[in-house]
PDB file of C-alpha atoms in Angstrom:
ATOM      1  CA  MET A 774      -0.102  -0.195   0.167  1.00  0.00           C
ATOM      2  CA  TYR A 775       2.689   2.114   0.718  1.00  0.00           C
ATOM      3  CA  ASN A 776       4.436   1.939  -2.628  1.00  0.00           C
ATOM      4  CA  ILE A 777       1.423   2.374  -4.413  1.00  0.00           C
ATOM      5  CA  ILE A 778       0.683   5.884  -2.419  1.00  0.00           C
ATOM      6  CA  GLN A 779       3.928   6.730  -3.033  1.00  0.00           C
ATOM      7  CA  THR A 780       3.710   6.002  -6.666  1.00  0.00           C
ATOM      8  CA  ILE A 781       0.725   7.950  -7.111  1.00  0.00           C
ATOM      9  CA  LEU A 782       2.465  11.134  -4.978  1.00  0.00           C
ATOM     10  CA  ILE A 783       5.437  10.920  -7.545  1.00  0.00           C
ATOM     11  CA  VAL A 784       2.989  10.839 -10.572  1.00  0.00           C
ATOM     12  CA  VAL A 785       0.570  13.896  -9.010  1.00  0.00           C
ATOM     13  CA  SER A 786       3.766  15.608  -8.232  1.00  0.00           C
ATOM     14  CA  ILE A 787       4.975  15.368 -11.811  1.00  0.00           C
ATOM     15  CA  LEU A 788       1.121  16.931 -12.933  1.00  0.00           C
ATOM     16  CA  ILE A 789       1.340  19.614 -11.244  1.00  0.00           C
ATOM     17  CA  ILE A 790       4.760  20.818 -12.792  1.00  0.00           C
ATOM     18  CA  ILE A 791       2.846  20.235 -15.837  1.00  0.00           C
ATOM     19  CA  ALA A 792      -0.156  21.936 -15.180  1.00  0.00           C
ATOM     20  CA  ILE A 793       2.061  25.135 -13.714  1.00  0.00           C
ATOM     21  CA  MET A 794       4.071  25.290 -17.196  1.00  0.00           C
ATOM     22  CA  MET A 795       0.985  25.419 -19.001  1.00  0.00           C
ATOM     23  CA  GLN A 796      -1.236  28.145 -17.250  1.00  0.00           C
ATOM     24  CA  PRO A 797      -1.300  31.349 -18.540  1.00  0.00           C
ATOM     25  CA  SER A 798       1.764  33.649 -17.739  1.00  0.00           C
ATOM     26  CA  LYS A 799       0.486  36.749 -15.863  1.00  0.00           C
ATOM     27  CA  GLN A 800       3.405  39.515 -16.637  1.00  0.00           C
ATOM     28  CA  GLN A 801       0.703  42.536 -16.256  1.00  0.00           C
ATOM     29  CA  ASP A 802       0.412  41.230 -13.120  1.00  0.00           C
ATOM     30  CA  ALA A 803       3.691  41.136 -12.132  1.00  0.00           C
ATOM     31  CA  LEU A 804       4.499  44.502 -13.425  1.00  0.00           C
ATOM     32  CA  ASN A 805       1.526  45.937 -11.235  1.00  0.00           C
ATOM     33  CA  ALA A 806       3.118  44.761  -8.349  1.00  0.00           C
ATOM     34  CA  LEU A 807       6.083  46.411  -8.786  1.00  0.00           C
ATOM     35  CA  SER A 808       4.103  49.797 -10.136  1.00  0.00           C
ATOM     36  CA  GLY A 809       1.229  49.990  -7.968  1.00  0.00           C
ATOM     37  CA  GLY A 810      -0.865  48.564  -9.993  1.00  0.00           C
ATOM     38  CA  GLY A 811      -3.786  51.262  -9.494  1.00  0.00           C
ATOM     39  CA  GLY A 812      -4.872  51.003 -12.903  1.00  0.00           C
ATOM     40  CA  ASP A 813      -6.718  47.102 -12.085  1.00  0.00           C
ATOM     41  CA  LEU A 814      -7.942  47.921  -8.845  1.00  0.00           C
ATOM     42  CA  PHE A 815     -11.507  48.231  -9.982  1.00  0.00           C
ATOM     43  CA  SER A 816     -10.973  46.259 -13.451  1.00  0.00           C
ATOM     44  CA  GLN A 817     -11.418  42.635 -11.713  1.00  0.00           C
ATOM     45  CA  GLN A 818     -12.644  40.359 -14.015  1.00  0.00           C
ATOM     46  CA  LYS A 819     -13.599  36.663 -13.890  1.00  0.00           C
ATOM     47  CA  LYS A 820     -11.432  34.133 -14.988  1.00  0.00           C
ATOM     48  CA  ARG A 821     -12.723  32.031 -17.984  1.00  0.00           C
ATOM     49  CA  GLY A 822     -12.151  29.181 -20.014  1.00  0.00           C
ATOM     50  CA  PHE A 823      -8.512  27.567 -20.519  1.00  0.00           C
ATOM     51  CA  GLU A 824      -6.917  29.948 -17.178  1.00  0.00           C
ATOM     52  CA  SER A 825      -9.965  28.872 -15.148  1.00  0.00           C
ATOM     53  CA  PHE A 826      -9.890  25.167 -16.328  1.00  0.00           C
ATOM     54  CA  MET A 827      -5.917  25.089 -15.652  1.00  0.00           C
ATOM     55  CA  GLU A 828      -6.755  26.806 -11.704  1.00  0.00           C
ATOM     56  CA  LYS A 829      -8.915  23.876 -10.846  1.00  0.00           C
ATOM     57  CA  VAL A 830      -6.782  21.211 -12.302  1.00  0.00           C
ATOM     58  CA  THR A 831      -3.749  22.713  -9.958  1.00  0.00           C
ATOM     59  CA  ALA A 832      -6.137  22.813  -7.318  1.00  0.00           C
ATOM     60  CA  ILE A 833      -7.453  19.375  -7.716  1.00  0.00           C
ATOM     61  CA  LEU A 834      -3.792  18.184  -8.078  1.00  0.00           C
ATOM     62  CA  ALA A 835      -2.702  19.931  -5.015  1.00  0.00           C
ATOM     63  CA  ILE A 836      -5.728  18.448  -2.597  1.00  0.00           C
ATOM     64  CA  ILE A 837      -4.718  15.013  -4.134  1.00  0.00           C
ATOM     65  CA  PHE A 838      -0.830  15.675  -3.678  1.00  0.00           C
ATOM     66  CA  PHE A 839      -1.627  16.744   0.461  1.00  0.00           C
ATOM     67  CA  ALA A 840      -3.926  13.803   0.721  1.00  0.00           C
ATOM     68  CA  CYS A 841      -1.407  11.263  -0.432  1.00  0.00           C
ATOM     69  CA  SER A 842       1.312  12.838   1.550  1.00  0.00           C
ATOM     70  CA  LEU A 843      -0.391  12.605   4.995  1.00  0.00           C
ATOM     71  CA  ILE A 844      -2.091   9.223   4.327  1.00  0.00           C
ATOM     72  CA  LEU A 845       2.018   8.351   3.752  1.00  0.00           C
ATOM     73  CA  VAL A 846       3.114  10.153   7.162  1.00  0.00           C
ATOM     74  CA  TYR A 847       0.283   8.020   8.793  1.00  0.00           C
ATOM     75  CA  LEU A 848       1.268   4.529   7.120  1.00  0.00           C
ATOM     76  CA  SER A 849       5.047   5.497   7.846  1.00  0.00           C
ATOM     77  CA  SER A 850       4.419   5.737  11.648  1.00  0.00           C
ATOM     78  CA  HIS A 851       2.516   3.272  11.922  1.00  0.00           C
TER      79      HIS A 851
END
């Protein structure tokens, strides 16, 4: 059981890296962080399409990663 969870953890880790690399870049957000970003104060838009999908995939993979990590800690201590 321990080896199966560990393999799942490794696969999920690789998938998280791929999911993060596939997300659209936010260069404008980084520029606003340095310059104050006053222009974007009232122009918050809802994320749509691919960006929203990749954000959800990353969140789900992160939850699976943490769950597998906690299961591995429990299995290793017992």
